[in-house]
mmCIF file of C-alpha atoms in Angstrom:
data_model
loop_
_atom_site.group_PDB
_atom_site.id
_atom_site.type_symbol
_atom_site.label_atom_id
_atom_site.label_comp_id
_atom_site.label_asym_id
_atom_site.label_seq_id
_atom_site.Cartn_x
_atom_site.Cartn_y
_atom_site.Cartn_z
ATOM 1 C CA MET A 1 6.261 2.341 -6.413
ATOM 2 C CA ALA A 2 3.054 1.290 -4.663
ATOM 3 C CA GLU A 3 1.665 4.836 -4.866
ATOM 4 C CA SER A 4 2.252 4.953 -8.590
ATOM 5 C CA VAL A 5 0.684 1.626 -9.281
ATOM 6 C CA PHE A 6 -2.313 2.096 -7.071
ATOM 7 C CA ARG A 7 -2.949 5.573 -8.342
ATOM 8 C CA ALA A 8 -3.004 4.124 -11.879
ATOM 9 C CA ARG A 9 -5.548 1.456 -10.765
ATOM 10 C CA ILE A 10 -7.752 4.056 -9.096
ATOM 11 C CA GLU A 11 -7.694 6.234 -12.225
ATOM 12 C CA GLU A 12 -8.368 3.226 -14.518
ATOM 13 C CA ASP A 13 -11.341 2.315 -12.432
ATOM 14 C CA GLY A 14 -12.760 5.868 -12.475
ATOM 15 C CA LEU A 15 -12.357 6.335 -8.742
ATOM 16 C CA ASP A 16 -9.784 9.116 -8.845
ATOM 17 C CA GLY A 17 -12.485 11.590 -7.760
ATOM 18 C CA LEU A 18 -13.282 9.528 -4.662
ATOM 19 C CA VAL A 19 -9.944 8.106 -3.537
ATOM 20 C CA GLU A 20 -6.753 9.952 -2.760
ATOM 21 C CA VAL A 21 -3.522 7.944 -3.050
ATOM 22 C CA ASP A 22 -0.371 9.274 -1.444
ATOM 23 C CA SER A 23 2.841 7.890 0.152
ATOM 24 C CA ALA A 24 5.145 8.545 3.026
ATOM 25 C CA GLY A 25 7.946 6.703 4.718
ATOM 26 C CA THR A 26 8.275 5.660 8.354
ATOM 27 C CA GLY A 27 11.577 7.462 8.708
ATOM 28 C CA GLY A 28 12.717 10.858 7.502
ATOM 29 C CA TRP A 29 16.184 9.944 6.178
ATOM 30 C CA HIS A 30 15.179 10.421 2.532
ATOM 31 C CA GLU A 31 12.829 13.397 3.099
ATOM 32 C CA GLY A 32 12.708 15.622 0.059
ATOM 33 C CA ASP A 33 14.387 13.146 -2.271
ATOM 34 C CA GLY A 34 12.861 11.801 -5.385
ATOM 35 C CA ALA A 35 12.351 8.056 -5.951
ATOM 36 C CA ASP A 36 15.299 5.800 -6.491
ATOM 37 C CA PRO A 37 16.312 5.966 -10.184
ATOM 38 C CA ARG A 38 15.856 2.168 -10.440
ATOM 39 C CA THR A 39 12.280 2.480 -9.170
ATOM 40 C CA VAL A 40 11.656 5.268 -11.679
ATOM 41 C CA ALA A 41 13.150 3.167 -14.536
ATOM 42 C CA VAL A 42 10.972 0.088 -13.603
ATOM 43 C CA LEU A 43 7.829 2.193 -13.325
ATOM 44 C CA ARG A 44 8.370 3.956 -16.607
ATOM 45 C CA ALA A 45 9.189 0.782 -18.392
ATOM 46 C CA ALA A 46 5.843 -0.618 -17.177
ATOM 47 C CA GLY A 47 3.948 2.502 -18.297
ATOM 48 C CA TYR A 48 3.468 4.175 -14.924
ATOM 49 C CA GLU A 49 3.802 7.833 -14.131
ATOM 50 C CA GLU A 50 6.103 8.765 -11.270
ATOM 51 C CA ASP A 51 6.375 12.093 -9.395
ATOM 52 C CA HIS A 52 7.545 11.388 -5.907
ATOM 53 C CA SER A 53 9.109 13.464 -3.123
ATOM 54 C CA ALA A 54 9.873 11.517 0.109
ATOM 55 C CA ARG A 55 8.396 12.547 3.324
ATOM 56 C CA GLN A 56 7.840 11.059 6.744
ATOM 57 C CA PHE A 57 4.444 9.744 7.933
ATOM 58 C CA ARG A 58 2.971 11.778 10.817
ATOM 59 C CA ALA A 59 0.691 10.381 13.525
ATOM 60 C CA ASP A 60 -1.743 13.306 13.155
ATOM 61 C CA TRP A 61 -2.564 12.158 9.649
ATOM 62 C CA PHE A 62 -4.477 9.107 11.030
ATOM 63 C CA GLY A 63 -7.572 11.226 11.749
ATOM 64 C CA SER A 64 -8.048 11.965 8.014
ATOM 65 C CA LEU A 65 -7.191 8.554 6.652
ATOM 66 C CA ASP A 66 -9.393 5.491 6.155
ATOM 67 C CA LEU A 67 -6.637 3.104 5.241
ATOM 68 C CA VAL A 68 -2.881 3.079 5.665
ATOM 69 C CA ILE A 69 -0.930 0.557 3.625
ATOM 70 C CA ALA A 70 2.454 -0.792 4.772
ATOM 71 C CA LEU A 71 4.751 -2.807 2.554
ATOM 72 C CA ASP A 72 6.474 -4.899 5.193
ATOM 73 C CA ASP A 73 5.949 -6.087 8.765
ATOM 74 C CA GLY A 74 8.520 -3.634 10.157
ATOM 75 C CA HIS A 75 6.611 -0.646 8.642
ATOM 76 C CA LEU A 76 3.343 -2.194 9.857
ATOM 77 C CA ARG A 77 4.533 -2.310 13.445
ATOM 78 C CA ALA A 78 6.058 1.150 13.257
ATOM 79 C CA LEU A 79 2.803 2.690 11.919
ATOM 80 C CA ARG A 80 0.717 0.916 14.501
ATOM 81 C CA ARG A 81 2.939 2.265 17.223
ATOM 82 C CA LEU A 82 2.476 5.753 15.852
ATOM 83 C CA ALA A 83 -1.338 5.375 15.778
ATOM 84 C CA PRO A 84 -2.997 7.480 18.546
ATOM 85 C CA THR A 85 -5.847 5.001 19.067
ATOM 86 C CA ALA A 86 -6.584 1.351 18.546
ATOM 87 C CA GLN A 87 -9.052 2.288 15.878
ATOM 88 C CA ASP A 88 -6.288 4.118 13.998
ATOM 89 C CA ALA A 89 -3.901 1.147 14.427
ATOM 90 C CA ALA A 90 -6.564 -1.046 12.828
ATOM 91 C CA LYS A 91 -6.372 1.172 9.738
ATOM 92 C CA VAL A 92 -2.874 -0.148 8.941
ATOM 93 C CA ARG A 93 -2.640 -3.141 6.693
ATOM 94 C CA LEU A 94 0.032 -4.983 4.695
ATOM 95 C CA LEU A 95 -0.315 -4.465 0.906
ATOM 96 C CA ARG A 96 0.203 -8.133 0.048
ATOM 97 C CA SER A 97 -2.583 -9.137 2.413
ATOM 98 C CA TYR A 98 -4.761 -7.934 -0.517
ATOM 99 C CA ASP A 99 -3.004 -10.195 -3.041
ATOM 100 C CA PRO A 100 -5.552 -12.897 -4.134
ATOM 101 C CA ALA A 101 -2.630 -15.277 -4.711
ATOM 102 C CA MET A 102 -1.857 -15.199 -0.968
ATOM 103 C CA SER A 103 -5.096 -16.924 -0.050
ATOM 104 C CA CYS A 104 -5.080 -20.539 0.962
ATOM 105 C CA ASP A 105 -6.643 -21.531 -2.444
ATOM 106 C CA SER A 106 -3.374 -20.620 -4.158
ATOM 107 C CA PRO A 107 0.111 -22.022 -4.148
ATOM 108 C CA GLY A 108 2.784 -19.949 -2.388
ATOM 109 C CA PRO A 109 3.030 -18.280 1.005
ATOM 110 C CA ARG A 110 -0.082 -18.042 3.156
ATOM 111 C CA PRO A 111 -1.336 -15.457 5.573
ATOM 112 C CA ALA A 112 -1.652 -16.429 9.197
ATOM 113 C CA SER A 113 -5.265 -17.565 8.655
ATOM 114 C CA HIS A 114 -6.701 -19.665 5.772
ATOM 115 C CA SER A 115 -9.502 -17.461 4.506
ATOM 116 C CA PRO A 116 -9.430 -14.505 2.130
ATOM 117 C CA GLU A 117 -11.402 -12.455 4.685
ATOM 118 C CA ALA A 118 -8.859 -13.202 7.411
ATOM 119 C CA ALA A 119 -5.997 -12.330 5.038
ATOM 120 C CA ARG A 120 -7.441 -8.845 4.980
ATOM 121 C CA SER A 121 -7.641 -8.581 8.764
ATOM 122 C CA PRO A 122 -4.931 -6.755 10.822
ATOM 123 C CA GLU A 123 -4.299 -9.923 12.794
ATOM 124 C CA ALA A 124 -3.314 -11.845 9.685
ATOM 125 C CA ALA A 125 -0.918 -9.078 8.649
ATOM 126 C CA HIS A 126 1.966 -10.260 10.849
ATOM 127 C CA SER A 127 3.613 -12.678 8.463
ATOM 128 C CA HIS A 128 6.916 -11.884 6.781
ATOM 129 C CA ASP A 129 5.543 -13.980 3.921
ATOM 130 C CA LEU A 130 3.435 -10.878 3.117
ATOM 131 C CA ASP A 131 6.381 -8.467 2.938
ATOM 132 C CA VAL A 132 7.277 -6.623 -0.184
ATOM 133 C CA PRO A 133 11.103 -6.822 0.174
ATOM 134 C CA ASP A 134 13.087 -3.656 -0.040
ATOM 135 C CA PRO A 135 15.168 -3.882 -3.295
ATOM 136 C CA TYR A 136 17.400 -0.981 -2.415
ATOM 137 C CA TYR A 137 20.639 -2.917 -1.927
ATOM 138 C CA GLY A 138 20.105 -5.234 -4.892
ATOM 139 C CA GLY A 139 19.914 -5.045 -8.602
ATOM 140 C CA MET A 140 17.153 -4.269 -11.112
ATOM 141 C CA ALA A 141 15.671 -7.718 -10.756
ATOM 142 C CA GLY A 142 14.634 -6.928 -7.222
ATOM 143 C CA PHE A 143 12.845 -3.785 -8.315
ATOM 144 C CA GLU A 144 11.076 -5.687 -11.078
ATOM 145 C CA GLU A 145 10.067 -8.414 -8.567
ATOM 146 C CA CYS A 146 8.683 -5.672 -6.207
ATOM 147 C CA LEU A 147 6.698 -4.214 -9.054
ATOM 148 C CA GLU A 148 5.100 -7.613 -9.743
ATOM 149 C CA MET A 149 4.155 -7.997 -6.060
ATOM 150 C CA VAL A 150 2.777 -4.417 -5.889
ATOM 151 C CA GLU A 151 0.705 -4.954 -9.045
ATOM 152 C CA ALA A 152 -0.721 -8.243 -7.922
ATOM 153 C CA ALA A 153 -1.788 -6.869 -4.488
ATOM 154 C CA SER A 154 -3.108 -3.620 -6.001
ATOM 155 C CA GLU A 155 -5.785 -5.502 -7.843
ATOM 156 C CA GLY A 156 -7.088 -6.909 -4.500
ATOM 157 C CA LEU A 157 -6.732 -3.610 -2.775
ATOM 158 C CA LEU A 158 -8.786 -1.948 -5.508
ATOM 159 C CA VAL A 159 -11.521 -4.499 -4.960
ATOM 160 C CA ALA A 160 -11.491 -3.789 -1.214
ATOM 161 C CA VAL A 161 -11.591 0.012 -1.711
ATOM 162 C CA ARG A 162 -14.364 -0.347 -4.247
ATOM 163 C CA ASP A 163 -16.343 -2.509 -1.843
ATOM 164 C CA ALA A 164 -15.765 0.034 0.989
ATOM 165 C CA LEU A 165 -17.017 2.854 -1.200
ATOM 166 C CA ALA A 166 -20.069 0.865 -2.209
ATOM 167 C CA ALA A 167 -20.844 0.052 1.413
ATOM 168 C CA ARG A 168 -20.734 3.778 2.134
ATOM 169 C CA GLY A 169 -22.996 4.527 -0.754
ATOM 170 C CA HIS A 170 -20.333 6.281 -2.850
ATOM 171 C CA VAL A 171 -20.210 5.930 -6.603
ATOM 172 C CA ALA A 172 -17.762 7.274 -9.103
ATOM 173 C CA GLY A 173 -18.183 11.035 -9.640
ATOM 174 C CA GLU A 174 -19.440 11.916 -6.128
ATOM 175 C CA ALA A 175 -17.512 14.600 -4.173
ATOM 176 C CA ALA A 176 -16.711 12.501 -1.070
ATOM 177 C CA ARG A 177 -13.148 11.347 -0.843
ATOM 178 C CA ASP A 178 -11.477 8.429 0.836
ATOM 179 C CA THR A 179 -7.799 8.283 1.433
ATOM 180 C CA ALA A 180 -5.266 5.474 1.119
ATOM 181 C CA VAL A 181 -1.602 6.044 1.962
ATOM 182 C CA ALA A 182 1.011 3.669 0.654
ATOM 183 C CA VAL A 183 4.059 3.516 2.872
ATOM 184 C CA PRO A 184 7.260 2.321 1.172
#
């Protein structure tokens, strides 16, 4: 779900030539399977394209990635344990840490620190309040709620990616590519 939503944001913003969006799981139990039919239904109803085949994240990918996005604290910890270096572990962030509504200026759950900058830091990304819950064992409402969370956070993630590209001097249409991996 996160891959489809963020890919759409990247394409809408004209950054698809600069940013690669992909996804992988922390376990291999669904490897080769397509997305859950309920995920597909929710994405398609919202106008997103979906073409997914599950695979497991590999530690050797860190060297070619700038950012690795986890959807919950368990995945965050698992990915950081896989990271070969502390620098690689710092690339792993929770998706909802990019949700502007999660800042201290908004109602609702707060990250560990009370500033938007801190909400984007790896240290603030240890709060279960920032988890996108796994809807697998529930009904359609859970999938729709997940989509809302993913969409809200994707807007902030897009801003962060755009800012990182600008800091590197990249503009839309250049050949350089950055990579973000969304981990369900």
